[in-house]
Amino acid sequence: MKFVKTTFAGLMISAAFATGAAAAECEITLRSSDTHPDGYPTVEGVKAMAAEVKEKTQGRICIEVFPSSQLGEEKDTIEQTQFGVIDMVRASFGSFNDIVPVTQIMSLPYLFTSPEHQHAVMDGPIGEEIAADFAEKDLIALAYYDGGARNFYNSQKPIRTVEDLKGMKFRVMQNDVFVDMMSALGANATPMPYGEVYSSIQTGVIDGAENNFPSYDSSGHAEVAKYFTLDQHLMVPELVAVSKTTWEKLSPEDQEILRTAAENSATLQRKLWAEQEKASEEKVIAAGSEVIKDVDKTAFIEAMAPVYEKYVTTPEAQDLVKRIQETQPAAQ
Ligand code: GTR
């Protein structure tokens, strides 16, 4: 059931950088957490950042990436990073629900219309404003990664319409927006950590979950929930953050090295992401998943209106949503 490293072997890139680093001992070692396995684009992104930091500090600063939730489930590792127990975390905005309220707005269904739209928003002034909100909660936002589009998958039947979802039970991330999203669709939300989803589908505690192709593939969920509906209801940004406690111990020069390496890693991660989305889609189809593309997407979008009514209430939130909707993707 567990994800095999060789699946993403074509995307492993860390060795290329690592060889350039001098042989000095690490004076500072930063522990970085990720829920995903080795070879996954987010893990490889932070590893590339680590290699660049090591090289530019002549081996003084090392970043050790702990994949596969070795340091805990996502929400726990975020808190540990806030308190400086862990130095770094790569996590979805969806997991910051109760810590950084603006992430709720950024997690609204159908807010982003394409990866390019999301890049334009996150790489512009809105991305900077959100970084300031994270900093207030002791998290230094260094890079925004791609998380693709999330889709419903289940073990029971093909879903094509909103009505098809009625009464079904889906795992969502532990986030109020996602719970309300499921209610708006007439389905039942079961919030739970990522690591519990496989067995919960397998034992019938839930009918399914929702995620992007690479997660559906690497988590093994495809093995237990073969009906995958391409409704693309969520595009949630992902974050690489450093604990403020750790950050303040670094010199301004070293902080700059980390920032630049993180930015460069985002460029790489986004490229790896696009490749992995395709590779995972092909892989799950070959393994027997049914990818349903004839989806009544307009009805899904319209059904989300109550979610916007509930969360986009203050003038600030309304302004943010408007600015996001008006942001144009950069010309290709
Ligand atoms: C993935 C995301 C993870 C985690 C997971 C989940 O797409 O990359 O950070 O949030 O979804 O559903 O818990």
CSV table of C-alpha atoms and ligand atoms in Angstrom, one decimal:
chain,number,residue,atom,x,y,z
A,1,MET,CA,0.0,0.0,0.0
A,2,LYS,CA,2.8,2.4,0.9
A,3,PHE,CA,4.2,4.7,-1.8
A,4,VAL,CA,7.3,3.4,-3.5
A,5,LYS,CA,10.1,5.9,-3.9
A,6,THR,CA,11.1,4.6,-7.4
A,7,THR,CA,7.7,5.8,-8.7
A,8,PHE,CA,8.9,9.3,-8.9
A,9,ALA,CA,12.5,8.4,-9.6
A,10,GLY,CA,12.5,10.4,-12.8
A,11,LEU,CA,12.1,13.5,-10.8
A,12,MET,CA,14.8,13.0,-8.2
A,13,ILE,CA,17.1,16.0,-8.5
A,14,SER,CA,18.8,16.6,-5.2
A,15,ALA,CA,22.1,14.9,-6.0
A,16,ALA,CA,23.0,17.4,-8.7
A,17,PHE,CA,23.3,20.2,-6.2
A,18,ALA,CA,24.6,18.3,-3.3
A,19,THR,CA,27.9,17.5,-4.9
A,20,GLY,CA,28.9,21.2,-5.1
A,21,ALA,CA,28.9,21.7,-1.4
A,22,ALA,CA,32.2,21.8,0.6
A,23,ALA,CA,32.8,19.0,3.0
A,24,ALA,CA,32.5,21.2,6.2
A,25,GLU,CA,30.4,20.0,9.1
A,26,CYS,CA,26.9,21.4,9.5
A,27,GLU,CA,27.0,24.1,12.1
A,28,ILE,CA,23.3,24.6,12.0
A,29,THR,CA,20.9,21.8,11.1
A,30,LEU,CA,17.3,22.7,10.3
A,31,ARG,CA,14.6,20.0,10.5
A,32,SER,CA,11.9,20.3,7.9
A,33,SER,CA,8.7,18.4,7.9
A,34,ASP,CA,6.5,17.2,5.0
A,35,THR,CA,3.6,14.8,4.9
A,36,HIS,CA,4.5,13.5,1.5
A,37,PRO,CA,7.0,10.7,0.6
A,38,ASP,CA,10.5,11.1,-0.9
A,39,GLY,CA,10.3,11.9,-4.6
A,40,TYR,CA,7.1,13.9,-4.3
A,41,PRO,CA,7.5,17.4,-5.8
A,42,THR,CA,7.2,19.3,-2.5
A,43,VAL,CA,9.8,17.1,-0.8
A,44,GLU,CA,12.1,17.4,-3.8
A,45,GLY,CA,11.5,21.2,-3.8
A,46,VAL,CA,12.7,21.6,-0.2
A,47,LYS,CA,15.6,19.2,-0.8
A,48,ALA,CA,16.7,21.4,-3.7
A,49,MET,CA,16.5,24.4,-1.4
A,50,ALA,CA,18.6,22.5,1.1
A,51,ALA,CA,21.3,21.7,-1.5
A,52,GLU,CA,21.5,25.4,-2.5
A,53,VAL,CA,21.7,26.6,1.1
A,54,LYS,CA,24.4,24.0,1.8
A,55,GLU,CA,26.4,25.1,-1.2
A,56,LYS,CA,26.1,28.8,-0.5
A,57,THR,CA,27.0,28.5,3.1
A,58,GLN,CA,30.0,26.2,2.4
A,59,GLY,CA,28.2,23.4,4.3
A,60,ARG,CA,27.5,25.5,7.4
A,61,ILE,CA,23.7,25.3,7.2
A,62,CYS,CA,22.0,22.0,6.5
A,63,ILE,CA,18.3,21.4,6.0
A,64,GLU,CA,17.2,17.9,6.8
A,65,VAL,CA,13.9,17.0,5.2
A,66,PHE,CA,11.7,14.5,7.1
A,67,PRO,CA,9.2,13.1,4.6
A,68,SER,CA,6.1,10.9,5.0
A,69,SER,CA,4.9,12.6,8.2
A,70,GLN,CA,7.8,11.3,10.2
A,71,LEU,CA,7.6,14.3,12.4
A,72,GLY,CA,3.8,14.2,12.8
A,73,GLU,CA,0.6,14.9,10.9
A,74,GLU,CA,0.4,18.3,9.1
A,75,LYS,CA,-1.5,20.3,11.7
A,76,ASP,CA,0.7,19.2,14.5
A,77,THR,CA,3.9,20.0,12.6
A,78,ILE,CA,2.6,23.5,11.9
A,79,GLU,CA,2.1,24.1,15.6
A,80,GLN,CA,5.5,22.6,16.4
A,81,THR,CA,7.1,25.0,13.8
A,82,GLN,CA,5.3,27.9,15.4
A,83,PHE,CA,6.8,27.0,18.7
A,84,GLY,CA,10.3,26.3,17.3
A,85,VAL,CA,10.3,22.6,18.0
A,86,ILE,CA,10.6,21.9,14.3
A,87,ASP,CA,12.5,24.5,12.2
A,88,MET,CA,10.6,24.3,8.9
A,89,VAL,CA,7.3,22.9,7.5
A,90,ARG,CA,5.9,22.4,4.0
A,91,ALA,CA,2.1,22.4,4.3
A,92,SER,CA,-1.1,23.2,2.5
A,93,PHE,CA,-2.8,26.5,3.3
A,94,GLY,CA,-5.8,24.3,4.1
A,95,SER,CA,-4.1,23.2,7.3
A,96,PHE,CA,-3.7,26.8,8.7
A,97,ASN,CA,-7.5,27.3,9.1
A,98,ASP,CA,-7.6,28.3,12.8
A,99,ILE,CA,-4.1,29.8,12.9
A,100,VAL,CA,-4.0,32.3,10.0
A,101,PRO,CA,-7.6,33.3,9.2
A,102,VAL,CA,-6.8,34.7,5.7
A,103,THR,CA,-5.9,31.1,4.6
A,104,GLN,CA,-9.7,30.4,4.9
A,105,ILE,CA,-10.3,32.9,2.1
A,106,MET,CA,-7.4,31.5,0.1
A,107,SER,CA,-9.0,28.0,0.5
A,108,LEU,CA,-12.4,28.9,-1.0
A,109,PRO,CA,-13.7,26.6,-3.7
A,110,TYR,CA,-13.2,27.7,-7.3
A,111,LEU,CA,-11.4,30.9,-6.2
A,112,PHE,CA,-8.4,30.2,-8.5
A,113,THR,CA,-9.1,29.4,-12.1
A,114,SER,CA,-5.7,28.0,-13.2
A,115,PRO,CA,-2.2,27.4,-11.9
A,116,GLU,CA,-1.1,30.6,-13.8
A,117,HIS,CA,-3.8,32.6,-12.0
A,118,GLN,CA,-2.7,31.3,-8.7
A,119,HIS,CA,1.0,32.1,-9.5
A,120,ALA,CA,0.1,35.6,-10.5
A,121,VAL,CA,-1.7,36.1,-7.1
A,122,MET,CA,0.9,34.4,-4.9
A,123,ASP,CA,3.9,36.0,-6.6
A,124,GLY,CA,2.4,39.5,-6.4
A,125,PRO,CA,1.3,41.9,-3.6
A,126,ILE,CA,-1.3,39.5,-2.2
A,127,GLY,CA,1.3,36.9,-1.6
A,128,GLU,CA,3.4,39.5,0.3
A,129,GLU,CA,0.5,40.6,2.5
A,130,ILE,CA,-0.3,37.0,3.3
A,131,ALA,CA,3.4,36.4,4.3
A,132,ALA,CA,2.9,39.3,6.8
A,133,ASP,CA,-0.1,37.5,8.3
A,134,PHE,CA,2.0,34.3,8.7
A,135,ALA,CA,4.8,36.3,10.4
A,136,GLU,CA,2.3,37.5,13.0
A,137,LYS,CA,1.8,33.9,13.9
A,138,ASP,CA,5.6,33.2,14.2
A,139,LEU,CA,5.9,31.6,10.7
A,140,ILE,CA,8.2,33.1,8.1
A,141,ALA,CA,6.7,32.3,4.7
A,142,LEU,CA,9.6,31.6,2.3
A,143,ALA,CA,7.9,30.1,-0.8
A,144,TYR,CA,4.6,29.2,-2.3
A,145,TYR,CA,4.4,25.9,-4.0
A,146,ASP,CA,1.8,24.3,-6.3
A,147,GLY,CA,-0.8,21.9,-5.0
A,148,GLY,CA,-2.8,21.5,-8.2
A,149,ALA,CA,-6.5,21.1,-8.3
A,150,ARG,CA,-8.3,18.9,-5.8
A,151,ASN,CA,-11.1,16.5,-6.9
A,152,PHE,CA,-13.5,14.1,-5.3
A,153,TYR,CA,-12.8,10.3,-5.4
A,154,ASN,CA,-14.7,7.5,-3.8
A,155,SER,CA,-15.0,3.7,-3.6
A,156,GLN,CA,-18.7,3.6,-4.4
A,157,LYS,CA,-19.8,5.0,-7.8
A,158,PRO,CA,-18.9,7.5,-10.5
A,159,ILE,CA,-19.9,11.1,-9.5
A,160,ARG,CA,-21.0,13.4,-12.3
A,161,THR,CA,-23.4,15.8,-10.7
A,162,VAL,CA,-23.9,17.5,-7.4
A,163,GLU,CA,-26.9,15.2,-6.8
A,164,ASP,CA,-24.6,12.2,-7.1
A,165,LEU,CA,-22.8,13.4,-3.9
A,166,LYS,CA,-25.9,13.5,-1.8
A,167,GLY,CA,-25.6,11.7,1.5
A,168,MET,CA,-22.1,10.4,0.8
A,169,LYS,CA,-19.3,10.7,3.4
A,170,PHE,CA,-16.0,12.4,2.4
A,171,ARG,CA,-12.9,13.0,4.3
A,172,VAL,CA,-11.8,16.7,4.2
A,173,MET,CA,-8.8,18.4,5.8
A,174,GLN,CA,-9.5,19.8,9.3
A,175,ASN,CA,-10.8,23.1,8.0
A,176,ASP,CA,-14.2,24.7,8.6
A,177,VAL,CA,-14.3,25.9,4.9
A,178,PHE,CA,-14.1,22.4,3.6
A,179,VAL,CA,-16.7,21.1,6.1
A,180,ASP,CA,-19.1,23.9,4.9
A,181,MET,CA,-18.2,23.1,1.3
A,182,MET,CA,-19.4,19.5,1.7
A,183,SER,CA,-22.6,20.6,3.3
A,184,ALA,CA,-23.3,23.0,0.5
A,185,LEU,CA,-22.9,20.0,-1.9
A,186,GLY,CA,-25.4,18.0,0.2
A,187,ALA,CA,-22.6,15.5,1.3
A,188,ASN,CA,-21.2,14.7,4.8
A,189,ALA,CA,-17.7,15.9,5.8
A,190,THR,CA,-15.5,13.9,8.0
A,191,PRO,CA,-12.5,16.0,8.9
A,192,MET,CA,-9.4,13.9,9.7
A,193,PRO,CA,-5.6,13.8,9.3
A,194,TYR,CA,-4.3,12.7,5.9
A,195,GLY,CA,-2.6,9.6,7.4
A,196,GLU,CA,-5.9,8.1,8.5
A,197,VAL,CA,-7.7,8.4,5.1
A,198,TYR,CA,-6.5,5.2,3.5
A,199,SER,CA,-7.7,2.8,6.2
A,200,SER,CA,-10.9,4.9,6.7
A,201,ILE,CA,-11.8,4.3,3.0
A,202,GLN,CA,-10.7,0.7,3.1
A,203,THR,CA,-12.9,-0.1,6.1
A,204,GLY,CA,-15.9,1.9,4.8
A,205,VAL,CA,-15.8,4.6,7.6
A,206,ILE,CA,-15.9,7.1,4.7
A,207,ASP,CA,-16.9,6.7,1.1
A,208,GLY,CA,-14.0,8.8,-0.2
A,209,ALA,CA,-11.9,11.9,0.0
A,210,GLU,CA,-10.7,14.7,-2.2
A,211,ASN,CA,-7.2,15.6,-3.5
A,212,ASN,CA,-5.0,16.2,-6.5
A,213,PHE,CA,-3.6,13.4,-8.7
A,214,PRO,CA,-0.1,13.2,-7.1
A,215,SER,CA,-1.6,12.8,-3.6
A,216,TYR,CA,-4.3,10.3,-4.8
A,217,ASP,CA,-1.5,8.3,-6.3
A,218,SER,CA,1.3,8.5,-3.7
A,219,SER,CA,-1.0,8.0,-0.7
A,220,GLY,CA,-2.4,4.8,-2.2
A,221,HIS,CA,-5.9,6.1,-2.1
A,222,ALA,CA,-6.3,5.2,-5.7
A,223,GLU,CA,-6.1,1.5,-4.6
A,224,VAL,CA,-9.2,1.8,-2.4
A,225,ALA,CA,-11.3,4.6,-4.2
A,226,LYS,CA,-11.2,4.0,-7.9
A,227,TYR,CA,-13.8,6.6,-9.0
A,228,PHE,CA,-12.1,10.0,-9.5
A,229,THR,CA,-14.2,12.9,-10.6
A,230,LEU,CA,-12.4,15.8,-12.3
A,231,ASP,CA,-14.5,18.6,-10.7
A,232,GLN,CA,-11.4,20.7,-9.7
A,233,HIS,CA,-13.3,22.2,-6.7
A,234,LEU,CA,-10.2,23.5,-4.9
A,235,MET,CA,-6.8,24.9,-5.8
A,236,VAL,CA,-5.1,25.5,-2.4
A,237,PRO,CA,-1.7,27.1,-2.3
A,238,GLU,CA,1.1,25.4,-0.4
A,239,LEU,CA,3.7,27.0,1.8
A,240,VAL,CA,7.2,26.5,2.9
A,241,ALA,CA,7.7,28.2,6.2
A,242,VAL,CA,10.5,28.6,8.8
A,243,SER,CA,9.9,29.1,12.5
A,244,LYS,CA,10.4,32.7,13.6
A,245,THR,CA,12.4,31.3,16.6
A,246,THR,CA,14.8,29.7,14.1
A,247,TRP,CA,14.8,32.6,11.7
A,248,GLU,CA,15.8,35.1,14.4
A,249,LYS,CA,18.9,33.0,15.2
A,250,LEU,CA,20.2,33.4,11.6
A,251,SER,CA,22.3,36.3,10.4
A,252,PRO,CA,20.7,38.6,7.8
A,253,GLU,CA,23.1,37.2,5.2
A,254,ASP,CA,22.0,33.6,6.0
A,255,GLN,CA,18.3,34.7,6.0
A,256,GLU,CA,18.9,36.1,2.5
A,257,ILE,CA,20.5,32.8,1.3
A,258,LEU,CA,17.5,30.9,2.6
A,259,ARG,CA,15.0,33.2,0.9
A,260,THR,CA,16.7,33.0,-2.4
A,261,ALA,CA,17.1,29.3,-2.2
A,262,ALA,CA,13.4,28.9,-1.3
A,263,GLU,CA,12.3,31.1,-4.3
A,264,ASN,CA,14.5,29.1,-6.6
A,265,SER,CA,13.0,25.9,-5.2
A,266,ALA,CA,9.5,27.2,-6.0
A,267,THR,CA,10.4,27.5,-9.6
A,268,LEU,CA,11.6,24.0,-9.6
A,269,GLN,CA,8.7,22.6,-7.6
A,270,ARG,CA,6.2,24.1,-10.0
A,271,LYS,CA,7.9,22.4,-12.9
A,272,LEU,CA,8.1,19.1,-11.1
A,273,TRP,CA,4.5,19.5,-10.1
A,274,ALA,CA,3.2,19.8,-13.6
A,275,GLU,CA,5.2,16.7,-14.7
A,276,GLN,CA,4.0,14.7,-11.7
A,277,GLU,CA,0.3,15.6,-12.2
A,278,LYS,CA,0.5,14.1,-15.7
A,279,ALA,CA,2.5,11.1,-14.6
A,280,SER,CA,0.2,10.3,-11.6
A,281,GLU,CA,-2.9,10.6,-13.8
A,282,GLU,CA,-1.5,8.2,-16.3
A,283,LYS,CA,-0.4,5.8,-13.5
A,284,VAL,CA,-3.7,5.6,-11.7
A,285,ILE,CA,-5.6,5.1,-14.9
A,286,ALA,CA,-3.3,2.3,-15.9
A,287,ALA,CA,-3.8,0.8,-12.5
A,288,GLY,CA,-7.6,0.8,-12.9
A,289,SER,CA,-9.0,4.1,-11.7
A,290,GLU,CA,-11.9,5.6,-13.6
A,291,VAL,CA,-11.3,9.3,-14.2
A,292,ILE,CA,-14.7,11.0,-14.8
A,293,LYS,CA,-14.3,14.1,-17.0
A,294,ASP,CA,-17.9,14.7,-18.1
A,295,VAL,CA,-18.7,16.7,-14.9
A,296,ASP,CA,-21.5,19.3,-14.5
A,297,LYS,CA,-18.9,21.8,-13.2
A,298,THR,CA,-21.2,24.9,-13.5
A,299,ALA,CA,-23.6,23.3,-11.0
A,300,PHE,CA,-20.6,22.6,-8.6
A,301,ILE,CA,-19.5,26.2,-8.8
A,302,GLU,CA,-23.1,27.5,-8.3
A,303,ALA,CA,-23.5,25.2,-5.2
A,304,MET,CA,-20.6,26.9,-3.5
A,305,ALA,CA,-22.5,30.3,-3.1
A,306,PRO,CA,-23.4,29.7,0.6
A,307,VAL,CA,-19.7,29.1,1.4
A,308,TYR,CA,-18.8,32.5,0.0
A,309,GLU,CA,-21.7,34.1,1.8
A,310,LYS,CA,-20.5,32.6,5.1
A,311,TYR,CA,-16.8,33.4,4.8
A,312,VAL,CA,-16.6,36.6,2.6
A,313,THR,CA,-18.4,38.9,5.1
A,314,THR,CA,-15.9,41.7,6.1
A,315,PRO,CA,-15.0,44.5,3.7
A,316,GLU,CA,-11.4,43.2,3.8
A,317,ALA,CA,-12.4,39.7,2.8
A,318,GLN,CA,-14.6,41.0,0.0
A,319,ASP,CA,-11.8,43.2,-1.2
A,320,LEU,CA,-9.3,40.3,-1.2
A,321,VAL,CA,-11.6,38.0,-3.2
A,322,LYS,CA,-12.3,40.8,-5.7
A,323,ARG,CA,-8.6,41.5,-6.1
A,324,ILE,CA,-7.9,37.8,-6.6
A,325,GLN,CA,-10.7,37.4,-9.1
A,326,GLU,CA,-9.3,40.5,-11.0
A,327,THR,CA,-5.7,39.3,-11.1
A,328,GLN,CA,-4.7,38.3,-14.6
A,329,PRO,CA,-2.3,35.4,-15.2
A,330,ALA,CA,1.0,36.5,-16.7
A,331,ALA,CA,1.2,36.2,-20.5
A,332,GLN,CA,2.7,32.8,-21.4
B,1,GTR,C1,-2.1,17.4,-0.1
B,1,GTR,C2,-1.3,18.5,0.4
B,1,GTR,C3,-0.8,18.1,1.8
B,1,GTR,C4,-2.0,17.7,2.7
B,1,GTR,C5,-2.9,16.8,2.0
B,1,GTR,C6,-4.2,16.6,2.8
B,1,GTR,O1,-2.6,17.7,-1.4
B,1,GTR,O2,-0.1,18.6,-0.4
B,1,GTR,O3,0.0,19.2,2.3
B,1,GTR,O4,-2.7,18.9,3.0
B,1,GTR,O5,-3.3,17.2,0.7
B,1,GTR,O6,-5.3,16.4,2.2
B,1,GTR,O7,-4.2,16.5,4.0
